[in-house]
Amino acid sequence: ILDLAADPHRSLDFVTDQVGSPTVAGDAAAALAGLVERRWVGLVHIANDGQASCYELAQRVLRAAGHDPDRVRQVTTADLRPAQRAARPAFSALDTSLLRSLGIDLPRWEDAVDAFVGDFVAASSRTA
């Protein structure tokens, strides 16, 4: 998202009709480690708490990086060219109630994205 936003002339079109569970990889890894420690056997969904559309995620990433989130334009999957359409269900948010019942609580996706993007931007500025 930040790579796309680097071009000030590029249109940032993100769909509002595909909703999922944005998850930061580090949070997923920590949850998985917690399951291993508990010797959990079975199926459990791992995701940051909450759900969001691709549009909401893109806006949050830009906001967390200090960019204008209003650059993101709302579109539907049908508005995209066929080559741009991802074959995803409209609703793919995960039910993490079992994970929480095992005592593993992941932060809300908004907080996780804010922290991740903040760390990413800080690390990028140190290497630039």
Coordinates of N, CA and C in Angstrom, one line a residue:
I1 N 0.8 -1.2 0.0 CA 0.0 0.0 0.0 C 0.9 1.2 0.0
L2 N 1.9 1.2 0.8 CA 2.8 2.4 0.9 C 3.6 2.5 -0.4
D3 N 3.9 1.4 -1.1 CA 4.6 1.5 -2.4 C 3.7 2.2 -3.4
L4 N 2.4 1.8 -3.4 CA 1.4 2.4 -4.3 C 1.3 3.9 -4.0
A5 N 1.2 4.2 -2.8 CA 1.0 5.6 -2.4 C 2.2 6.5 -2.6
A6 N 3.4 5.9 -2.9 CA 4.6 6.7 -3.1 C 4.5 7.5 -4.4
D7 N 3.7 7.0 -5.3 CA 3.4 7.7 -6.6 C 2.2 8.7 -6.4
P8 N 2.5 10.0 -6.3 CA 1.4 10.9 -6.0 C 0.3 11.0 -7.1
H9 N 0.6 10.4 -8.3 CA -0.3 10.5 -9.4 C -1.1 9.2 -9.5
R10 N -0.8 8.2 -8.8 CA -1.4 6.9 -8.9 C -2.8 6.9 -8.2
S11 N -3.7 6.3 -8.8 CA -5.1 6.2 -8.2 C -5.0 5.0 -7.2
L12 N -5.5 5.3 -6.0 CA -5.5 4.3 -4.9 C -6.9 3.7 -4.7
D13 N -7.3 2.8 -5.6 CA -8.6 2.2 -5.5 C -8.6 0.9 -4.7
F14 N -9.4 0.9 -3.7 CA -9.5 -0.3 -2.9 C -11.0 -0.6 -2.6
V15 N -11.3 -1.9 -2.6 CA -12.7 -2.4 -2.6 C -13.3 -2.3 -1.2
T16 N -14.5 -2.0 -1.2 CA -15.3 -1.9 0.1 C -16.1 -3.1 0.3
D17 N -16.3 -4.0 -0.7 CA -17.2 -5.1 -0.6 C -16.5 -6.4 -0.4
Q18 N -15.2 -6.4 0.0 CA -14.5 -7.6 0.5 C -14.0 -7.3 1.9
V19 N -14.5 -8.1 2.8 CA -14.2 -7.9 4.2 C -13.4 -9.1 4.8
G20 N -12.4 -8.8 5.5 CA -11.6 -9.9 6.1 C -11.0 -9.6 7.4
S21 N -10.0 -10.3 7.8 CA -9.4 -10.1 9.1 C -7.9 -9.7 8.9
P22 N -7.7 -8.4 8.8 CA -6.3 -8.0 8.7 C -5.4 -8.5 9.8
T23 N -4.3 -9.0 9.5 CA -3.5 -9.6 10.6 C -2.0 -9.3 10.3
V24 N -1.3 -8.9 11.4 CA 0.1 -8.6 11.3 C 0.8 -9.9 11.6
A25 N 1.8 -10.3 10.7 CA 2.5 -11.5 10.8 C 3.1 -11.8 12.2
G26 N 3.7 -10.8 12.8 CA 4.3 -11.0 14.1 C 3.3 -11.4 15.2
D27 N 2.1 -10.8 15.1 CA 1.0 -11.2 16.0 C 0.6 -12.7 15.8
A28 N 0.5 -13.0 14.5 CA 0.1 -14.4 14.2 C 1.2 -15.4 14.7
A29 N 2.4 -15.0 14.5 CA 3.5 -15.9 15.0 C 3.5 -16.0 16.5
A30 N 3.2 -14.9 17.2 CA 3.1 -15.0 18.7 C 2.0 -15.9 19.1
A31 N 0.8 -15.8 18.4 CA -0.3 -16.6 18.8 C 0.0 -18.1 18.5
L32 N 0.7 -18.3 17.4 CA 1.1 -19.7 17.1 C 2.0 -20.3 18.1
A33 N 3.0 -19.5 18.6 CA 3.9 -19.9 19.7 C 3.1 -20.2 20.9
G34 N 2.1 -19.4 21.2 CA 1.2 -19.7 22.4 C 0.5 -21.0 22.3
L35 N 0.1 -21.3 21.1 CA -0.6 -22.6 20.9 C 0.3 -23.7 21.0
V36 N 1.6 -23.6 20.6 CA 2.6 -24.6 20.7 C 2.9 -24.8 22.2
E37 N 3.0 -23.7 23.0 CA 3.3 -23.8 24.4 C 2.2 -24.6 25.1
R38 N 0.9 -24.4 24.7 CA -0.2 -25.1 25.3 C -0.4 -26.5 24.7
R39 N 0.4 -26.8 23.8 CA 0.4 -28.1 23.1 C -1.0 -28.3 22.5
W40 N -1.5 -27.2 21.9 CA -2.9 -27.3 21.3 C -2.8 -28.2 20.0
V41 N -3.8 -29.0 19.9 CA -4.0 -29.8 18.7 C -5.4 -29.6 18.2
G42 N -5.5 -29.2 17.0 CA -6.8 -28.9 16.4 C -6.7 -27.6 15.5
L43 N -7.9 -27.3 15.0 CA -8.0 -26.2 14.1 C -8.4 -24.9 14.9
V44 N -7.7 -23.9 14.7 CA -8.0 -22.6 15.4 C -7.7 -21.5 14.4
H45 N -8.5 -20.5 14.4 CA -8.3 -19.3 13.5 C -7.4 -18.3 14.3
I46 N -6.4 -17.8 13.6 CA -5.5 -16.8 14.2 C -5.6 -15.6 13.4
A47 N -6.0 -14.5 14.0 CA -6.1 -13.2 13.3 C -6.2 -12.1 14.4
N48 N -5.8 -10.9 14.0 CA -6.0 -9.8 14.9 C -7.5 -9.6 15.0
D49 N -7.9 -9.0 16.1 CA -9.3 -8.8 16.5 C -9.9 -7.8 15.5
G50 N -11.1 -8.1 15.1 CA -11.9 -7.2 14.3 C -11.9 -7.6 12.8
Q51 N -12.6 -6.8 12.0 CA -12.6 -7.0 10.6 C -12.6 -5.7 9.8
A52 N -12.2 -5.8 8.6 CA -12.2 -4.6 7.8 C -12.2 -4.9 6.3
S53 N -12.6 -3.9 5.5 CA -12.6 -4.0 4.1 C -11.2 -3.6 3.6
C54 N -10.8 -4.0 2.4 CA -9.5 -3.6 1.8 C -9.4 -2.1 1.9
Y55 N -10.5 -1.4 1.6 CA -10.5 0.1 1.6 C -10.2 0.6 3.0
E56 N -10.8 0.0 4.1 CA -10.5 0.5 5.4 C -9.0 0.2 5.8
L57 N -8.5 -0.9 5.4 CA -7.1 -1.3 5.7 C -6.2 -0.3 5.0
A58 N -6.4 0.0 3.7 CA -5.6 1.0 3.0 C -5.6 2.3 3.7
Q59 N -6.8 2.8 4.1 CA -6.9 4.1 4.7 C -6.1 4.1 6.0
R60 N -6.2 3.0 6.8 CA -5.5 2.9 8.1 C -3.9 2.9 7.9
V61 N -3.5 2.2 6.9 CA -2.0 2.2 6.6 C -1.5 3.6 6.2
L62 N -2.2 4.3 5.4 CA -1.8 5.6 5.0 C -1.8 6.5 6.2
R63 N -2.9 6.5 7.0 CA -3.0 7.3 8.2 C -1.8 7.0 9.1
A64 N -1.5 5.8 9.4 CA -0.4 5.4 10.3 C 0.9 5.8 9.8
A65 N 1.1 5.9 8.4 CA 2.4 6.4 7.9 C 2.4 7.9 7.7
G66 N 1.4 8.6 8.1 CA 1.4 10.1 8.0 C 1.0 10.6 6.7
H67 N 0.4 9.8 5.9 CA -0.1 10.2 4.6 C -1.6 10.5 4.7
D68 N -2.1 11.1 3.6 CA -3.5 11.5 3.6 C -4.4 10.3 3.2
P69 N -5.2 9.8 4.2 CA -6.0 8.6 3.9 C -7.1 8.8 2.9
D70 N -7.4 10.1 2.7 CA -8.5 10.4 1.7 C -8.1 10.2 0.3
R71 N -6.8 9.9 0.1 CA -6.3 9.5 -1.3 C -7.0 8.2 -1.7
V72 N -7.4 7.4 -0.7 CA -7.9 6.1 -1.1 C -9.3 6.3 -1.6
R73 N -9.6 5.7 -2.7 CA -10.9 5.8 -3.3 C -11.7 4.5 -3.1
Q74 N -13.0 4.6 -2.7 CA -13.8 3.4 -2.5 C -14.3 2.9 -3.9
V75 N -14.1 1.6 -4.1 CA -14.7 1.0 -5.3 C -15.2 -0.4 -4.9
T76 N -16.0 -1.0 -5.8 CA -16.5 -2.3 -5.5 C -15.7 -3.3 -6.4
T77 N -15.7 -4.5 -6.1 CA -15.0 -5.5 -6.9 C -15.5 -5.4 -8.4
A78 N -16.8 -5.2 -8.6 CA -17.3 -5.1 -10.0 C -16.7 -3.9 -10.7
D79 N -16.3 -2.8 -10.0 CA -15.7 -1.6 -10.6 C -14.3 -1.9 -11.2
L80 N -13.6 -3.0 -10.7 CA -12.3 -3.2 -11.2 C -12.2 -3.9 -12.5
R81 N -11.1 -3.7 -13.2 CA -10.9 -4.5 -14.5 C -10.8 -6.0 -14.1
P82 N -11.2 -6.9 -15.0 CA -11.2 -8.3 -14.7 C -9.8 -8.8 -14.2
A83 N -8.8 -8.3 -14.7 CA -7.4 -8.7 -14.3 C -7.1 -8.3 -12.9
Q84 N -7.8 -7.2 -12.4 CA -7.5 -6.7 -11.0 C -8.4 -7.4 -10.0
R85 N -9.4 -8.1 -10.4 CA -10.3 -8.7 -9.5 C -9.7 -10.0 -8.8
A86 N -9.6 -9.9 -7.5 CA -9.1 -11.1 -6.8 C -10.3 -12.1 -6.5
A87 N -10.1 -13.3 -6.7 CA -11.1 -14.3 -6.5 C -11.2 -14.6 -5.0
R88 N -11.9 -13.7 -4.3 CA -12.1 -13.9 -2.8 C -13.6 -13.8 -2.5
P89 N -13.9 -14.5 -1.4 CA -15.3 -14.3 -1.0 C -15.5 -12.9 -0.5
A90 N -16.8 -12.4 -0.5 CA -17.0 -11.1 -0.1 C -16.8 -10.9 1.4
F91 N -17.0 -12.0 2.2 CA -16.8 -12.0 3.6 C -15.9 -13.1 4.0
S92 N -14.7 -12.8 4.5 CA -13.8 -13.9 4.9 C -13.2 -13.6 6.2
A93 N -13.9 -12.8 7.1 CA -13.4 -12.6 8.4 C -13.4 -13.9 9.2
L94 N -12.4 -14.0 10.1 CA -12.2 -15.2 10.8 C -12.8 -15.1 12.2
D95 N -13.4 -16.2 12.7 CA -13.9 -16.3 14.1 C -12.8 -16.7 15.0
T96 N -12.3 -15.8 15.8 CA -11.2 -16.0 16.7 C -11.6 -16.3 18.2
S97 N -12.9 -16.6 18.4 CA -13.4 -16.9 19.7 C -12.7 -18.1 20.4
L98 N -12.4 -19.1 19.7 CA -11.6 -20.2 20.2 C -10.3 -19.8 20.7
L99 N -9.6 -19.0 19.9 CA -8.2 -18.5 20.3 C -8.3 -17.8 21.6
R100 N -9.3 -16.9 21.7 CA -9.5 -16.1 22.9 C -9.8 -17.0 24.1
S101 N -10.6 -18.0 23.9 CA -11.0 -18.9 25.0 C -9.7 -19.7 25.5
L102 N -8.7 -19.8 24.6 CA -7.5 -20.5 25.0 C -6.5 -19.5 25.7
G103 N -7.0 -18.2 25.9 CA -6.2 -17.2 26.6 C -5.2 -16.5 25.7
I104 N -5.4 -16.5 24.4 CA -4.5 -15.8 23.5 C -5.4 -14.7 22.9
D105 N -5.1 -13.5 23.3 CA -5.8 -12.3 22.8 C -4.8 -11.5 21.9
L106 N -5.2 -11.3 20.7 CA -4.4 -10.5 19.8 C -5.1 -9.1 19.8
P107 N -4.2 -8.1 19.5 CA -4.8 -6.7 19.5 C -5.7 -6.5 18.3
R108 N -6.5 -5.4 18.4 CA -7.4 -5.0 17.3 C -6.5 -4.8 16.1
W109 N -7.0 -5.0 15.0 CA -6.3 -4.9 13.7 C -5.8 -3.5 13.6
E110 N -6.6 -2.5 14.0 CA -6.2 -1.1 13.8 C -4.9 -0.8 14.6
D111 N -4.9 -1.3 15.9 CA -3.7 -1.0 16.7 C -2.5 -1.8 16.2
A112 N -2.7 -3.0 15.7 CA -1.6 -3.8 15.1 C -1.1 -3.1 13.9
V113 N -1.9 -2.6 13.0 CA -1.5 -1.9 11.8 C -0.7 -0.7 12.1
D114 N -1.3 0.1 13.1 CA -0.6 1.4 13.5 C 0.8 1.1 14.0
A115 N 1.0 0.0 14.8 CA 2.3 -0.3 15.4 C 3.2 -0.8 14.3
F116 N 2.7 -1.7 13.4 CA 3.6 -2.3 12.4 C 4.0 -1.2 11.4
V117 N 3.1 -0.4 10.9 CA 3.5 0.7 10.0 C 4.4 1.7 10.6
G118 N 4.2 2.0 11.9 CA 5.1 3.0 12.6 C 6.5 2.4 12.7
D119 N 6.6 1.1 13.0 CA 7.9 0.5 13.0 C 8.6 0.4 11.6
F120 N 7.7 0.1 10.6 CA 8.2 0.0 9.3 C 8.7 1.4 8.8
V121 N 8.0 2.4 9.0 CA 8.4 3.8 8.6 C 9.7 4.2 9.3
A122 N 9.7 3.9 10.6 CA 10.9 4.3 11.4 C 12.1 3.5 10.8
A123 N 12.0 2.2 10.6 CA 13.1 1.4 10.1 C 13.5 1.9 8.7
S124 N 12.5 2.3 7.9 CA 12.8 2.7 6.5 C 13.6 4.1 6.5
S125 N 13.3 4.9 7.5 CA 14.0 6.2 7.6 C 15.4 6.0 8.1
R126 N 15.7 5.0 8.9 CA 17.0 4.8 9.3 C 17.9 4.2 8.2
T127 N 17.3 3.5 7.3 CA 18.1 2.9 6.2 C 18.2 3.8 5.0
A128 N 17.5 4.9 5.0 CA 17.5 5.8 3.8 C 18.6 6.7 3.8

